[in-house]
CSV table of C-alpha atoms in Angstrom, one decimal:
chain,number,residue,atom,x,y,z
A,1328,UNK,CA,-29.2,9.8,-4.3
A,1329,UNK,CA,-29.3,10.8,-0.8
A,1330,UNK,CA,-25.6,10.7,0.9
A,1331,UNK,CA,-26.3,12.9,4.1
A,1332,UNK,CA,-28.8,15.1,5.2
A,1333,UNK,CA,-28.4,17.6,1.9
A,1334,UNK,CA,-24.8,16.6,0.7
A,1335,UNK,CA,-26.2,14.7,-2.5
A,1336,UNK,CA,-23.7,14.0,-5.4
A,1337,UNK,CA,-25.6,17.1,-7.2
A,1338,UNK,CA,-24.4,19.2,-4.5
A,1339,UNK,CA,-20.9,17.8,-4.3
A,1340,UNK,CA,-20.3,18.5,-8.0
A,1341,UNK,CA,-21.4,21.9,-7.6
A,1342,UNK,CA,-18.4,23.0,-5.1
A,1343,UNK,CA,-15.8,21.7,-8.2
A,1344,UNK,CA,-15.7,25.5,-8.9
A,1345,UNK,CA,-14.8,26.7,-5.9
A,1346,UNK,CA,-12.6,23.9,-5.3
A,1347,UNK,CA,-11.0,25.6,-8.7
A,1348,UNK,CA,-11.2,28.7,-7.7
A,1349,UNK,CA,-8.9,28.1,-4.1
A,1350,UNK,CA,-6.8,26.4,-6.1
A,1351,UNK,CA,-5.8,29.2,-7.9
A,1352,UNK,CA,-5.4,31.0,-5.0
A,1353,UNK,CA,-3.5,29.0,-3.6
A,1354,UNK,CA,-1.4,28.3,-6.1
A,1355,UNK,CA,-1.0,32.0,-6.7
A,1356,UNK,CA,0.2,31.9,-2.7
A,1357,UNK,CA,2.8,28.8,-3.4
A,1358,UNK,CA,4.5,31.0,-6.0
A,1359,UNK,CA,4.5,34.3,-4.2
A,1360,UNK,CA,5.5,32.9,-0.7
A,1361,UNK,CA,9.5,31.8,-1.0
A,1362,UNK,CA,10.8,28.5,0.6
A,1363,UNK,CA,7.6,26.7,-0.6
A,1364,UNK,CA,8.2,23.4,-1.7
A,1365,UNK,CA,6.2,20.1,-3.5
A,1366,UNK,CA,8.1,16.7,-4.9
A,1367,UNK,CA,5.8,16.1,-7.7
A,1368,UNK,CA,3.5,18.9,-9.5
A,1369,UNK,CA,0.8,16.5,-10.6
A,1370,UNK,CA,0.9,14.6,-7.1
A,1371,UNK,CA,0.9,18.5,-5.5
A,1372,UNK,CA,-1.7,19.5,-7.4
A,1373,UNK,CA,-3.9,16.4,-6.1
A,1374,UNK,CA,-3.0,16.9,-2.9
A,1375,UNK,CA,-4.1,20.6,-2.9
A,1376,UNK,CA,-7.2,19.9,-5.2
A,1377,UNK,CA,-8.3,17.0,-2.5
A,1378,UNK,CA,-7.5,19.7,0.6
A,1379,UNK,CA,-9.8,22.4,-0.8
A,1380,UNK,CA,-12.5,19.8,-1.6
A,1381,UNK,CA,-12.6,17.9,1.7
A,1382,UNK,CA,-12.6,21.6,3.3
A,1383,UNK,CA,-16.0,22.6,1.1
A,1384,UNK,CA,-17.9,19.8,1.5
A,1385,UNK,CA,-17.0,19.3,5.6
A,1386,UNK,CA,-18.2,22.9,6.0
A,1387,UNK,CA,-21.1,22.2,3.9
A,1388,UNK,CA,-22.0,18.8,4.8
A,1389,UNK,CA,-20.3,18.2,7.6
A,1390,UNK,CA,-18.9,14.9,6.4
A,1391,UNK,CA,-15.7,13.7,5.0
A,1392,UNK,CA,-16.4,11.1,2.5
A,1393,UNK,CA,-14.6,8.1,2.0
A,1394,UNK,CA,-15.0,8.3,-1.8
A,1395,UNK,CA,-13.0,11.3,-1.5
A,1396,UNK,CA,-10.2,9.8,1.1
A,1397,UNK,CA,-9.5,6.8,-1.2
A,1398,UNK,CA,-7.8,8.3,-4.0
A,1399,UNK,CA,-6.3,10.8,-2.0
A,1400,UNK,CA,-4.6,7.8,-0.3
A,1401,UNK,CA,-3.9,6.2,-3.5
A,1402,UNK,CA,-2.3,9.1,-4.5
A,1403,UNK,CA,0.1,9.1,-1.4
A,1404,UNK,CA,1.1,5.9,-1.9
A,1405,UNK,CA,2.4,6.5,-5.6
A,1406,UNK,CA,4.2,9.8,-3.9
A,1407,UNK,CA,6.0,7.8,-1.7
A,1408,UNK,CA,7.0,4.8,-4.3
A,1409,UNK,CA,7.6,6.9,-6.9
A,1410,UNK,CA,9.4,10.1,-5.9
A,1411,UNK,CA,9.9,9.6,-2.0
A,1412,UNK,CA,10.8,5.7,-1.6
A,1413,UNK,CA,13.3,6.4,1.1
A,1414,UNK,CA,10.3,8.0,3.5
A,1415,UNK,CA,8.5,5.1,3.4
A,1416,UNK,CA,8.4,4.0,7.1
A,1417,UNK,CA,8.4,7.7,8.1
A,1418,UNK,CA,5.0,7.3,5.5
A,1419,UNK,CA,3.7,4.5,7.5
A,1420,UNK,CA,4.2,5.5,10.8
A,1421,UNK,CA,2.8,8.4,10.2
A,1422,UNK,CA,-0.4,7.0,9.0
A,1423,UNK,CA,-0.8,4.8,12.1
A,1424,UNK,CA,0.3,8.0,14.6
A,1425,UNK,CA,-2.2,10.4,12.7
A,1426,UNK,CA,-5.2,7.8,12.8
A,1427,UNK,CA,-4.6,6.4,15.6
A,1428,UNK,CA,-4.1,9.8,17.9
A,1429,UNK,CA,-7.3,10.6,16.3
A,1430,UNK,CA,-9.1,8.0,16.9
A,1431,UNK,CA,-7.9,8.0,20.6
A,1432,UNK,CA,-9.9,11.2,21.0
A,1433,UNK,CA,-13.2,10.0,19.4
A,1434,UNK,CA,-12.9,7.1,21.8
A,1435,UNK,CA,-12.6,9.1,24.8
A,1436,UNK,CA,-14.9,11.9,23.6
A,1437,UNK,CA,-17.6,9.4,22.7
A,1438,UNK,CA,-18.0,10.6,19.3
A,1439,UNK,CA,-17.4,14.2,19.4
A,1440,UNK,CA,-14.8,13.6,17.1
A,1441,UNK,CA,-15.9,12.5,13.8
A,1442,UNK,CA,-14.8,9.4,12.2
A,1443,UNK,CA,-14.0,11.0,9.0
A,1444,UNK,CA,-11.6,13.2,10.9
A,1445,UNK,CA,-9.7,10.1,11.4
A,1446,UNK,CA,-9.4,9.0,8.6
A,1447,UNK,CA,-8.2,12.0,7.1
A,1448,UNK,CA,-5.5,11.7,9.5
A,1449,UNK,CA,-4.5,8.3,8.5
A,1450,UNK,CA,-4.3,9.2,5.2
A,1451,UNK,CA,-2.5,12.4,5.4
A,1452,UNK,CA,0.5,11.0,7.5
A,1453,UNK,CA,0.7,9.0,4.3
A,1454,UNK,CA,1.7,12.0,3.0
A,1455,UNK,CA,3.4,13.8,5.5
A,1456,UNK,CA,5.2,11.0,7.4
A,1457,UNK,CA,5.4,11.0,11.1
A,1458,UNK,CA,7.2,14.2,12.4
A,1459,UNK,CA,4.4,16.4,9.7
A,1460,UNK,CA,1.1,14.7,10.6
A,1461,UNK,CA,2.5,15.8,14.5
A,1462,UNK,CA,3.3,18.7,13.5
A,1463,UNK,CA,-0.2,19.3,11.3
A,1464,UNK,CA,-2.6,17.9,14.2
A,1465,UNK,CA,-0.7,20.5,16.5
A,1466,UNK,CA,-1.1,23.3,13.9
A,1467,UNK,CA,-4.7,21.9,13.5
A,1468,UNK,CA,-5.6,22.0,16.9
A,1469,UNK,CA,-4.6,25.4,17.6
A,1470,UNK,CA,-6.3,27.1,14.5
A,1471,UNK,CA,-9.4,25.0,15.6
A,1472,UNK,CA,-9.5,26.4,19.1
A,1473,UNK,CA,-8.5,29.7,18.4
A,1474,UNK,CA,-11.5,29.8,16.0
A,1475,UNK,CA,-13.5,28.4,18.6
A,1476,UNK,CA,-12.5,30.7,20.8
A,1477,UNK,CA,-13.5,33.7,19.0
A,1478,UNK,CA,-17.1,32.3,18.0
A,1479,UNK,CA,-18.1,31.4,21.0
A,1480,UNK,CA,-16.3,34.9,22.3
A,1481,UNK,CA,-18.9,36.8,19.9
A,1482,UNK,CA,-21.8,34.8,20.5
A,1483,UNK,CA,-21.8,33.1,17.0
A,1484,UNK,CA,-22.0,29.8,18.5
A,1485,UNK,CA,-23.1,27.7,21.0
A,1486,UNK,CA,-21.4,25.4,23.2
A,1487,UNK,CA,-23.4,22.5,21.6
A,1488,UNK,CA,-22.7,23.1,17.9
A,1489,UNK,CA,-20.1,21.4,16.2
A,1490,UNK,CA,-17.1,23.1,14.4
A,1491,UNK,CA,-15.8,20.7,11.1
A,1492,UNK,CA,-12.4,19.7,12.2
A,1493,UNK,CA,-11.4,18.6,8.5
A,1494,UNK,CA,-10.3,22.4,7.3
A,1495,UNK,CA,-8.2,22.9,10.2
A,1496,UNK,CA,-6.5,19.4,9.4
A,1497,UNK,CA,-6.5,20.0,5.8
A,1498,UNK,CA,-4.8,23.4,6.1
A,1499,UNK,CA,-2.2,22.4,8.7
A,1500,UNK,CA,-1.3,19.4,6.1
A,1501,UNK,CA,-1.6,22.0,3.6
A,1502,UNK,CA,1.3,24.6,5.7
A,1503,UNK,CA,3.3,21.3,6.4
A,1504,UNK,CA,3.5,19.6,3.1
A,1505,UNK,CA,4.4,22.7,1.1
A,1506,UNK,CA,6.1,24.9,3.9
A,1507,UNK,CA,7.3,22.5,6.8
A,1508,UNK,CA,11.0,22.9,5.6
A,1509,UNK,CA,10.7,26.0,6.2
A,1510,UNK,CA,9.1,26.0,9.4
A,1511,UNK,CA,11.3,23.2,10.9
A,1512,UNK,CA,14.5,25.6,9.5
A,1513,UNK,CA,12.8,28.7,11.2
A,1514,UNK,CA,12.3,26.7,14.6
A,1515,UNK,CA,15.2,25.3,15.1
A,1516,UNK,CA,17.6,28.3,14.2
A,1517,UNK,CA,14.7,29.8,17.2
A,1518,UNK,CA,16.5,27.7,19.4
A,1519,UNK,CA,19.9,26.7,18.3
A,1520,UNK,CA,20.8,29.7,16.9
């Protein structure tokens, strides 16, 4: 079954063990690294198995698939009814700020954003409420232009290619979710002492 240009489900099932493998990784980094933090380890664990896999098969495919964003978005909902019920409309809003920024910018880029891009906005400020998806998009953004930056710098790529914007979104979520205390501690004793 054909799903786009060579992404088949074949193909899809194939990057499971590197999906494994980076999560290993990176759950080698969340113990080493102090001041990480989760709510929930089989809600993190989702969360960081459906990061790595969205990253893999946008680089390979160059889609985000919406097979893949709807449990990820089922599984924000149970994080905030179940361990984070106060954050609730910090959930929401952040869903409609992240998907809707988003989408914003494939309007007035006629498309050069994709539209799975947006979605994984929406359904990451699920999960990181409205101050984090902000906060994410920025981190995003940056990482994404930087790398842009230094292809197009060495003549790897042309002006016309397209970068995947999901790995940049999916690791600022990643930095954010698990190390946004942190970094809102760290930036605010940068400027209030």
């Amino acid at each position: 079954m054909e799903l786009y240009g060579q992404c088949t489900w074949r193909l899809l099932g194939r990057q499971l063990p590197a999906t494994a493998v980076g999560m290993l990784v990176f759950a080698g980094i969340l113990s080493a690294v102090p001041g990480g933090r989760g709510n929930s380890w089989c809600l993190d664990g989702i969360l960081l198995f459906f990061l790595l896999f969205i990253s893999i098969v946008d680089i390979r495919c160059g889609m985000i698939f919406d097979r893949v964003l709807l449990p990820l978005a089922a599984a924000g909902i149970l994080n905030v009814v179940l361990v984070q019920p106060e954050n609730w409309a910090s959930s929401f809003g952040g869903a409609m700020a992240g998907g809707s920024f988003l989408w914003l910018l494939r309007w007035l880029s006629h498309g050069g954003l994709g539209g799975g891009d947006v979605k994984l906005a929406f359904v990451l400020g699920i999960w990181l409420g409205g101050p984090g998806i902000a906060a994410a998009l920025w981190l995003a953004f940056l990482l994404g232009g930087c790398c842009a930056a230094a292809l197009l710098s060495n003549r790897c790529w042309q002006k016309s290619d397209s970068i995947p914007f999901g790995p940049f979104l999916c690791f600022g979520a990643f930095i954010l979710y698990f190390y946004g205390g942190m970094l809102w501690d760290w930036y605010g004793g940068c400027f209030y002492g």
